[in-house]
Amino acid sequence: AENGTINRELAALKRMFNLGIQAEKIYRKPYIPMLQENNIRKGFFEHGEFLALRKVLPGYLQPVVTFAYYTGWRRREILSLRWSQVDLPARTIRLDPGTTKSKEGRTVALEGELLEVVQGQLERRKVAEIPGQSPTLLCPYVFHRNGRPIRDFRAAWDTACKGTGLAGRLFHDFRRAAVRNMIRAGVPER
């Protein structure tokens, strides 16, 4: 087992001892040292790699990876994005405080290809076809598959990565790539 896996199990064991002390079932706990972890992620997408991957992904995922590449948002933040969070006249999208992993809100300005992707999704929203329902039903999600929320796309992701020679890449690599690209463009890290 990797050190990270062992540490997660040791953390659970430590928690059990702490709960035992709180419930006054035990009166002391043993010292449990943690192992050093070296699981720093290093993956990035270069622009050419992003374009190659996007080209072979299914159509419903192409806007998702484009949004991820330019914004660096987490997968869950992108897939749960609703139209109520989008202000097209102001060209912004917001994540409200408390809805992100860090609990901090975030606003993104829509320009260039990012704006085009969101406008394209608006058009797809108008004609979303849900089996057994009217094709004029409007989907509340910005990114969807035939009017339904996108859930798991690991199989499509793995196939596309292998097909482009990018096997082993993570969706989270877009986050690091976006931050790196923003810093290179002169955007302050904060």
GROMACS .gro file of C-alpha atoms in nm:
model
  190
    1ALA     CA    1   0.000   0.000   0.000
    2GLU     CA    2   0.112   0.356  -0.068
    3ASN     CA    3   0.194   0.588   0.220
    4GLY     CA    4  -0.114   0.798   0.148
    5THR     CA    5  -0.342   0.493   0.178
    6ILE     CA    6  -0.175   0.388   0.503
    7ASN     CA    7  -0.208   0.742   0.640
    8ARG     CA    8  -0.583   0.749   0.566
    9GLU     CA    9  -0.622   0.425   0.762
   10LEU     CA   10  -0.405   0.555   1.047
   11ALA     CA   11  -0.614   0.874   1.058
   12ALA     CA   12  -0.928   0.660   1.098
   13LEU     CA   13  -0.759   0.467   1.379
   14LYS     CA   14  -0.659   0.792   1.552
   15ARG     CA   15  -1.017   0.915   1.523
   16MET     CA   16  -1.144   0.593   1.682
   17PHE     CA   17  -0.912   0.642   1.979
   18ASN     CA   18  -1.024   1.007   2.014
   19LEU     CA   19  -1.390   0.901   2.011
   20GLY     CA   20  -1.312   0.634   2.272
   21ILE     CA   21  -1.158   0.901   2.497
   22GLN     CA   22  -1.458   1.134   2.444
   23ALA     CA   23  -1.698   0.853   2.538
   24GLU     CA   24  -1.477   0.772   2.839
   25LYS     CA   25  -1.435   0.412   2.719
   26ILE     CA   26  -1.055   0.452   2.719
   27TYR     CA   27  -0.837   0.693   2.909
   28ARG     CA   28  -0.533   0.730   2.686
   29LYS     CA   29  -0.437   0.666   2.330
   30PRO     CA   30  -0.112   0.542   2.181
   31TYR     CA   31   0.116   0.762   1.972
   32ILE     CA   32   0.059   0.682   1.606
   33PRO     CA   33   0.317   0.837   1.371
   34MET     CA   34   0.211   0.925   1.019
   35LEU     CA   35   0.418   0.833   0.713
   36GLN     CA   36   0.559   1.094   0.480
   37GLU     CA   37   0.359   1.131   0.159
   38ASN     CA   38   0.496   1.227  -0.178
   39ASN     CA   39   0.181   1.254  -0.387
   40ILE     CA   40   0.227   1.596  -0.539
   41ARG     CA   41   0.041   1.614  -0.868
   42LYS     CA   42   0.241   1.751  -1.156
   43GLY     CA   43   0.018   1.717  -1.460
   44PHE     CA   44  -0.055   2.006  -1.695
   45PHE     CA   45  -0.218   2.037  -2.033
   46GLU     CA   46  -0.031   2.227  -2.298
   47HIS     CA   47  -0.255   2.409  -2.546
   48GLY     CA   48  -0.191   2.155  -2.824
   49GLU     CA   49  -0.270   1.864  -2.592
   50PHE     CA   50  -0.593   2.031  -2.485
   51LEU     CA   51  -0.697   2.083  -2.848
   52ALA     CA   52  -0.613   1.723  -2.941
   53LEU     CA   53  -0.804   1.583  -2.645
   54ARG     CA   54  -1.106   1.806  -2.700
   55LYS     CA   55  -1.123   1.700  -3.063
   56VAL     CA   56  -1.170   1.330  -2.979
   57LEU     CA   57  -1.408   1.372  -2.684
   58PRO     CA   58  -1.784   1.330  -2.739
   59GLY     CA   59  -1.961   1.653  -2.834
   60TYR     CA   60  -2.131   1.699  -2.498
   61LEU     CA   61  -1.790   1.695  -2.319
   62GLN     CA   62  -1.606   1.934  -2.551
   63PRO     CA   63  -1.759   2.247  -2.391
   64VAL     CA   64  -1.686   2.105  -2.044
   65VAL     CA   65  -1.313   2.062  -2.108
   66THR     CA   66  -1.295   2.401  -2.282
   67PHE     CA   67  -1.449   2.564  -1.976
   68ALA     CA   68  -1.210   2.372  -1.748
   69TYR     CA   69  -0.903   2.465  -1.953
   70TYR     CA   70  -0.976   2.838  -1.941
   71THR     CA   71  -1.121   2.871  -1.588
   72GLY     CA   72  -0.951   2.602  -1.382
   73TRP     CA   73  -1.279   2.522  -1.206
   74ARG     CA   74  -1.323   2.183  -1.045
   75ARG     CA   75  -1.519   1.913  -1.226
   76ARG     CA   76  -1.806   1.926  -0.975
   77GLU     CA   77  -1.826   2.306  -1.000
   78ILE     CA   78  -1.852   2.289  -1.379
   79LEU     CA   79  -2.101   2.004  -1.400
   80SER     CA   80  -2.333   2.155  -1.138
   81LEU     CA   81  -2.327   2.503  -1.297
   82ARG     CA   82  -2.680   2.634  -1.356
   83TRP     CA   83  -2.807   2.911  -1.581
   84SER     CA   84  -2.913   3.110  -1.275
   85GLN     CA   85  -2.540   3.162  -1.207
   86VAL     CA   86  -2.473   3.299  -1.556
   87ASP     CA   87  -2.514   3.668  -1.642
   88LEU     CA   88  -2.464   3.684  -2.019
   89PRO     CA   89  -2.534   4.059  -2.054
   90ALA     CA   90  -2.261   4.127  -1.795
   91ARG     CA   91  -2.051   3.841  -1.939
   92THR     CA   92  -1.988   3.681  -1.601
   93ILE     CA   93  -2.046   3.353  -1.422
   94ARG     CA   94  -2.040   3.330  -1.046
   95LEU     CA   95  -2.003   3.060  -0.785
   96ASP     CA   96  -2.165   3.173  -0.462
   97PRO     CA   97  -1.974   3.159  -0.133
   98GLY     CA   98  -2.027   2.827   0.039
   99THR     CA   99  -2.076   2.631  -0.284
  100THR     CA  100  -1.706   2.570  -0.354
  101LYS     CA  101  -1.456   2.341  -0.186
  102SER     CA  102  -1.282   2.643  -0.032
  103LYS     CA  103  -1.623   2.793   0.066
  104GLU     CA  104  -1.524   3.115  -0.114
  105GLY     CA  105  -1.722   3.261  -0.402
  106ARG     CA  106  -1.570   3.311  -0.743
  107THR     CA  107  -1.656   3.513  -1.052
  108VAL     CA  108  -1.529   3.453  -1.402
  109ALA     CA  109  -1.541   3.701  -1.688
  110LEU     CA  110  -1.657   3.556  -2.019
  111GLU     CA  111  -1.448   3.651  -2.321
  112GLY     CA  112  -1.328   3.492  -2.640
  113GLU     CA  113  -1.366   3.116  -2.669
  114LEU     CA  114  -1.509   3.092  -2.318
  115LEU     CA  115  -1.793   3.329  -2.412
  116GLU     CA  116  -1.853   3.134  -2.735
  117VAL     CA  117  -1.879   2.806  -2.541
  118VAL     CA  118  -2.136   2.945  -2.297
  119GLN     CA  119  -2.338   3.102  -2.580
  120GLY     CA  120  -2.327   2.768  -2.764
  121GLN     CA  121  -2.455   2.594  -2.454
  122LEU     CA  122  -2.741   2.843  -2.438
  123GLU     CA  123  -2.841   2.737  -2.789
  124ARG     CA  124  -2.817   2.368  -2.690
  125ARG     CA  125  -3.035   2.443  -2.389
  126LYS     CA  126  -3.313   2.569  -2.611
  127VAL     CA  127  -3.325   2.250  -2.814
  128ALA     CA  128  -3.245   1.994  -2.547
  129GLU     CA  129  -3.419   1.670  -2.641
  130ILE     CA  130  -3.528   1.461  -2.346
  131PRO     CA  131  -3.688   1.127  -2.440
  132GLY     CA  132  -4.060   1.136  -2.373
  133GLN     CA  133  -4.068   1.513  -2.324
  134SER     CA  134  -4.100   1.815  -2.547
  135PRO     CA  135  -3.775   1.922  -2.718
  136THR     CA  136  -3.844   2.283  -2.614
  137LEU     CA  137  -3.794   2.201  -2.245
  138LEU     CA  138  -3.519   2.423  -2.111
  139CYS     CA  139  -3.239   2.253  -1.920
  140PRO     CA  140  -3.131   2.428  -1.596
  141TYR     CA  141  -2.771   2.306  -1.632
  142VAL     CA  142  -2.519   2.490  -1.847
  143PHE     CA  143  -2.343   2.162  -1.931
  144HIS     CA  144  -2.568   1.867  -1.995
  145ARG     CA  145  -2.614   1.558  -2.208
  146ASN     CA  146  -2.944   1.567  -2.391
  147GLY     CA  147  -3.102   1.780  -2.120
  148ARG     CA  148  -2.981   1.564  -1.831
  149PRO     CA  149  -2.696   1.644  -1.592
  150ILE     CA  150  -2.359   1.496  -1.683
  151ARG     CA  151  -2.254   1.258  -1.408
  152ASP     CA  152  -1.968   1.020  -1.474
  153PHE     CA  153  -1.761   1.043  -1.791
  154ARG     CA  154  -1.455   0.839  -1.691
  155ALA     CA  155  -1.491   0.588  -1.977
  156ALA     CA  156  -1.508   0.863  -2.243
  157TRP     CA  157  -1.222   1.047  -2.071
  158ASP     CA  158  -0.997   0.740  -2.056
  159THR     CA  159  -1.069   0.648  -2.418
  160ALA     CA  160  -0.993   1.002  -2.539
  161CYS     CA  161  -0.673   1.025  -2.334
  162LYS     CA  162  -0.545   0.692  -2.465
  163GLY     CA  163  -0.640   0.787  -2.821
  164THR     CA  164  -0.435   1.107  -2.802
  165GLY     CA  165  -0.135   0.959  -2.620
  166LEU     CA  166  -0.227   1.133  -2.294
  167ALA     CA  167  -0.306   0.820  -2.090
  168GLY     CA  168  -0.298   0.881  -1.717
  169ARG     CA  169  -0.397   1.246  -1.738
  170LEU     CA  170  -0.652   1.371  -1.488
  171PHE     CA  171  -0.934   1.617  -1.540
  172HIS     CA  172  -0.782   1.807  -1.245
  173ASP     CA  173  -0.475   1.875  -1.463
  174PHE     CA  174  -0.685   2.144  -1.632
  175ARG     CA  175  -0.695   2.326  -1.298
  176ARG     CA  176  -0.317   2.346  -1.276
  177ALA     CA  177  -0.287   2.436  -1.644
  178ALA     CA  178  -0.540   2.720  -1.612
  179VAL     CA  179  -0.365   2.868  -1.309
  180ARG     CA  180  -0.028   2.845  -1.483
  181ASN     CA  181  -0.169   3.009  -1.798
  182MET     CA  182  -0.326   3.290  -1.594
  183ILE     CA  183   0.000   3.359  -1.410
  184ARG     CA  184   0.188   3.364  -1.741
  185ALA     CA  185  -0.069   3.614  -1.871
  186GLY     CA  186  -0.002   3.843  -1.573
  187VAL     CA  187  -0.309   3.765  -1.363
  188PRO     CA  188  -0.222   3.795  -0.993
  189GLU     CA  189  -0.228   3.456  -0.818
  190ARG     CA  190  -0.474   3.575  -0.550
   0.00000   0.00000   0.00000
